[in-house]
Tab-separated table of C-alpha atoms in Angstrom:
chain	number	residue	atom	x	y	z
A	71	UNK	CA	65.768	118.942	112.625
A	72	UNK	CA	66.463	119.813	108.503
A	73	UNK	CA	63.041	117.806	107.853
A	74	UNK	CA	61.522	120.358	110.385
A	75	UNK	CA	62.617	123.297	108.531
A	76	UNK	CA	62.183	121.843	105.270
A	77	UNK	CA	58.047	121.515	106.921
A	78	UNK	CA	57.972	125.229	107.837
A	79	UNK	CA	59.332	126.118	104.270
A	80	UNK	CA	56.830	124.388	102.724
A	81	UNK	CA	54.176	125.503	104.781
A	82	UNK	CA	55.057	129.699	104.160
A	83	UNK	CA	55.932	128.999	100.602
A	84	UNK	CA	52.496	127.456	100.215
A	85	UNK	CA	50.336	130.422	102.214
A	86	UNK	CA	52.107	133.234	100.304
A	87	UNK	CA	50.082	131.946	97.126
A	88	UNK	CA	47.052	130.676	98.929
A	89	UNK	CA	47.794	127.126	98.403
A	90	UNK	CA	47.494	124.831	101.306
A	91	UNK	CA	50.312	123.173	102.989
A	92	UNK	CA	48.829	119.405	102.583
A	93	UNK	CA	48.424	119.835	98.485
A	94	UNK	CA	52.638	119.326	98.723
A	95	UNK	CA	53.996	115.892	98.729
A	96	UNK	CA	58.130	116.459	99.798
A	97	UNK	CA	59.689	113.313	97.841
A	98	UNK	CA	63.323	112.454	99.657
A	99	UNK	CA	66.389	112.710	97.697
A	100	UNK	CA	68.413	108.631	98.223
A	101	UNK	CA	70.954	108.519	95.753
A	102	UNK	CA	73.720	107.859	97.302
A	103	UNK	CA	72.700	107.463	101.208
A	104	UNK	CA	72.624	104.418	102.931
A	105	UNK	CA	69.986	102.986	104.848
A	106	UNK	CA	70.972	104.696	108.458
A	107	UNK	CA	69.879	108.392	107.699
A	108	UNK	CA	67.350	107.227	105.405
A	109	UNK	CA	65.594	105.662	108.272
A	110	UNK	CA	66.218	108.434	110.636
A	111	UNK	CA	64.478	110.195	107.619
A	112	UNK	CA	61.697	108.387	107.831
A	113	UNK	CA	61.184	108.534	111.770
A	114	UNK	CA	61.246	111.945	111.660
A	115	UNK	CA	57.827	111.672	109.070
A	116	UNK	CA	59.316	110.958	105.521
A	117	UNK	CA	56.799	109.037	103.640
A	118	UNK	CA	58.216	109.509	100.211
A	119	UNK	CA	61.684	108.132	98.649
A	120	UNK	CA	62.959	109.184	95.344
A	121	UNK	CA	65.684	106.681	94.026
A	122	UNK	CA	67.752	107.865	90.155
A	123	UNK	CA	68.495	103.989	90.381
A	124	UNK	CA	67.013	101.001	90.137
A	125	UNK	CA	69.494	99.313	91.742
A	126	UNK	CA	70.704	101.257	94.430
A	127	UNK	CA	66.814	101.339	95.371
A	128	UNK	CA	66.244	97.880	95.342
A	129	UNK	CA	69.040	96.897	97.714
A	130	UNK	CA	67.549	100.129	100.383
A	131	UNK	CA	64.075	98.248	99.986
A	132	UNK	CA	65.389	95.553	102.310
A	133	UNK	CA	67.386	97.642	105.033
A	134	UNK	CA	64.089	100.137	105.681
A	135	UNK	CA	61.492	99.977	108.066
A	136	UNK	CA	57.898	101.720	107.965
A	137	UNK	CA	55.891	102.576	105.123
A	138	UNK	CA	57.250	104.099	101.907
A	139	UNK	CA	55.835	104.890	98.717
A	140	UNK	CA	59.235	104.490	95.936
A	141	UNK	CA	59.291	106.726	93.305
A	142	UNK	CA	61.723	106.546	90.538
A	143	UNK	CA	62.891	110.084	89.297
A	144	UNK	CA	65.915	109.509	87.111
A	145	UNK	CA	65.970	108.425	84.110
A	146	UNK	CA	64.840	105.213	83.015
A	147	UNK	CA	65.555	102.725	80.329
A	148	UNK	CA	63.366	100.310	78.792
A	149	UNK	CA	65.109	97.279	79.497
A	150	UNK	CA	64.719	98.723	83.722
A	151	UNK	CA	60.785	98.893	83.820
A	152	UNK	CA	60.844	95.438	84.155
A	153	UNK	CA	62.559	96.386	87.955
A	154	UNK	CA	61.250	99.221	88.150
A	155	UNK	CA	57.040	98.383	87.470
A	156	UNK	CA	56.465	95.704	90.817
A	157	UNK	CA	58.172	97.987	93.419
A	158	UNK	CA	57.265	101.769	93.096
A	159	UNK	CA	54.310	103.532	92.687
A	160	UNK	CA	55.239	106.321	91.354
A	161	UNK	CA	57.363	107.198	88.390
A	162	UNK	CA	58.749	110.909	87.329
A	163	UNK	CA	60.435	110.354	84.240
A	164	UNK	CA	58.779	108.740	81.538
A	165	UNK	CA	59.601	110.879	78.136
A	166	UNK	CA	58.621	108.265	74.785
A	167	UNK	CA	56.297	106.348	74.187
A	168	UNK	CA	58.679	102.945	73.923
A	169	UNK	CA	58.858	103.877	77.316
A	170	UNK	CA	55.254	104.010	78.374
A	171	UNK	CA	54.417	100.637	75.728
A	172	UNK	CA	57.501	98.959	78.088
A	173	UNK	CA	56.125	100.101	81.732
A	174	UNK	CA	52.218	99.344	80.161
A	175	UNK	CA	53.393	96.340	79.574
A	176	UNK	CA	54.725	95.202	82.258
A	177	UNK	CA	52.217	96.391	84.636
A	178	UNK	CA	49.859	94.077	82.821
A	179	UNK	CA	52.164	91.665	83.618
A	180	UNK	CA	51.312	91.537	87.437
A	181	UNK	CA	47.741	93.472	87.072
A	182	UNK	CA	49.143	96.584	88.590
A	183	UNK	CA	48.249	99.831	87.555
A	184	UNK	CA	51.553	102.773	88.019
A	185	UNK	CA	51.134	106.036	88.081
A	186	UNK	CA	53.429	108.045	85.718
A	187	UNK	CA	54.765	111.678	85.206
A	188	UNK	CA	55.969	112.506	81.682
A	189	UNK	CA	59.160	114.024	82.246
A	190	UNK	CA	59.567	117.409	80.389
A	191	UNK	CA	63.368	119.412	78.603
A	192	UNK	CA	61.440	122.958	79.151
A	193	UNK	CA	65.319	123.704	78.699
A	194	UNK	CA	66.126	121.724	74.972
A	195	UNK	CA	69.547	120.320	77.268
A	196	UNK	CA	71.092	118.231	75.720
A	197	UNK	CA	72.479	116.598	78.964
A	198	UNK	CA	69.516	115.850	79.739
A	199	UNK	CA	66.233	113.564	79.514
A	200	UNK	CA	62.810	114.220	79.022
A	201	UNK	CA	59.922	114.745	75.807
A	202	UNK	CA	60.476	117.560	73.530
A	203	UNK	CA	57.478	120.330	74.097
A	204	UNK	CA	57.070	118.924	70.148
A	205	UNK	CA	56.291	115.343	71.205
A	206	UNK	CA	55.224	115.731	74.563
A	207	UNK	CA	51.131	115.906	73.434
A	208	UNK	CA	51.806	112.895	71.147
A	209	UNK	CA	52.902	111.015	73.919
A	210	UNK	CA	50.514	112.730	76.603
A	211	UNK	CA	47.582	110.574	73.971
A	212	UNK	CA	49.691	108.155	73.819
A	213	UNK	CA	50.544	107.705	77.383
A	214	UNK	CA	46.969	108.250	78.472
A	215	UNK	CA	45.572	105.187	76.226
A	216	UNK	CA	47.312	102.419	78.492
A	217	UNK	CA	45.102	100.516	80.599
A	218	UNK	CA	47.794	100.078	83.077
A	219	UNK	CA	49.752	103.698	83.353
A	220	UNK	CA	47.975	105.877	85.008
A	221	UNK	CA	48.537	109.863	83.623
A	222	UNK	CA	48.975	112.196	87.044
A	223	UNK	CA	50.828	114.730	85.330
A	224	UNK	CA	55.111	116.051	84.806
A	225	UNK	CA	58.168	117.235	86.165
A	226	UNK	CA	60.551	118.964	84.683
A	227	UNK	CA	64.404	119.739	86.082
A	228	UNK	CA	65.133	123.279	84.403
A	229	UNK	CA	68.898	124.134	84.325
A	230	UNK	CA	71.504	125.177	87.857
A	231	UNK	CA	71.394	127.697	88.229
A	232	UNK	CA	72.619	129.757	91.482
A	233	UNK	CA	69.987	131.930	91.041
A	234	UNK	CA	66.806	130.505	91.918
A	235	UNK	CA	64.116	133.036	90.652
A	236	UNK	CA	65.799	131.967	87.380
A	237	UNK	CA	63.161	128.647	87.819
A	238	UNK	CA	60.673	130.534	88.355
A	239	UNK	CA	60.042	130.499	84.166
A	240	UNK	CA	60.039	127.227	83.789
A	241	UNK	CA	58.029	126.025	86.282
A	242	UNK	CA	55.546	128.384	85.131
A	243	UNK	CA	55.566	126.646	81.886
A	244	UNK	CA	55.485	123.820	82.587
A	245	UNK	CA	52.035	124.497	84.711
A	246	UNK	CA	50.332	126.011	82.446
A	247	UNK	CA	51.267	123.362	79.775
A	248	UNK	CA	49.563	120.869	82.238
A	249	UNK	CA	46.436	122.947	82.441
A	250	UNK	CA	46.288	122.809	78.344
A	251	UNK	CA	47.115	118.863	78.239
A	252	UNK	CA	43.952	118.571	80.546
A	253	UNK	CA	41.168	120.752	79.148
A	254	UNK	CA	42.615	119.534	75.967
A	255	UNK	CA	42.361	115.817	76.360
A	256	UNK	CA	39.806	116.159	79.179
A	257	UNK	CA	42.063	114.459	81.407
A	258	UNK	CA	40.715	115.188	85.049
A	259	UNK	CA	43.487	113.673	86.952
A	260	UNK	CA	46.317	115.451	85.320
A	261	UNK	CA	46.517	117.010	87.778
A	262	UNK	CA	50.502	116.709	89.731
A	263	UNK	CA	54.202	118.838	89.351
A	264	UNK	CA	57.248	117.278	90.225
A	265	UNK	CA	59.292	120.202	90.331
A	266	UNK	CA	61.313	121.584	92.631
A	267	UNK	CA	65.201	121.068	94.649
A	268	UNK	CA	66.749	121.685	97.431
A	269	UNK	CA	67.581	124.960	96.228
A	270	UNK	CA	64.577	126.110	93.841
A	271	UNK	CA	61.257	124.294	95.755
A	272	UNK	CA	59.608	127.462	97.594
A	273	UNK	CA	59.663	129.082	93.542
A	274	UNK	CA	58.096	125.512	92.335
A	275	UNK	CA	55.724	125.572	95.348
A	276	UNK	CA	54.722	129.302	94.566
A	277	UNK	CA	54.188	128.203	90.606
A	278	UNK	CA	52.005	125.039	91.755
A	279	UNK	CA	54.327	122.064	92.452
A	280	UNK	CA	52.746	118.935	93.621
A	281	UNK	CA	55.618	116.822	94.488
A	282	UNK	CA	59.424	118.546	95.283
A	283	UNK	CA	62.532	116.247	95.339
A	284	UNK	CA	64.529	117.229	98.200
A	285	UNK	CA	68.621	115.383	98.925
A	286	UNK	CA	71.232	117.614	100.221
A	287	UNK	CA	68.056	120.230	101.814
A	288	UNK	CA	67.722	116.457	103.638
A	289	UNK	CA	70.248	115.320	104.239
A	290	UNK	CA	73.119	117.184	103.212
A	291	UNK	CA	75.491	117.081	100.409
A	292	UNK	CA	76.927	114.136	99.277
């Protein structure tokens, strides 16, 4: 029932700005959620699972049923890249040149191209990971040069605010930055925006999100 309601809200948000529902993909955030509830979500139509911790995800992978794309959405340390690359289809949290080099190195070992998004810390909060705007363009240049990285776009997490409209400037800003990068470097496939969580995903969709990361809206409070 939650997923059905979410899909309806995604459709309505997309319609408000002339977008198609199928442009937006739902990432079910499964941190601290057990396999029983996750399998129920999979049966209800979820096929992308977002995890913050490598070890937690690896344990769940053996217990879940269905054709699932695993997305790493949490901060990724370089020494954990070797555990992520073989098992995940997408990394949303690339934030440094050193991490880009390590992901590429691990992907080359198994001859696997892996899709990545650069996480951008637009709010400049010390508590959040992500590239600064100052470092973003050099990082794009570096990451796009690697053979085993498919650089697909950007991700951000705005500051928490109970007033969801206050997230809009961050989402709008990220879309503009993506367009600037796309035109500067001629990256035709640089089109993905991972932004919006349970309390503000409709605003994110109106501002161009292609991935929305929802946990509480699907599974309830942790």
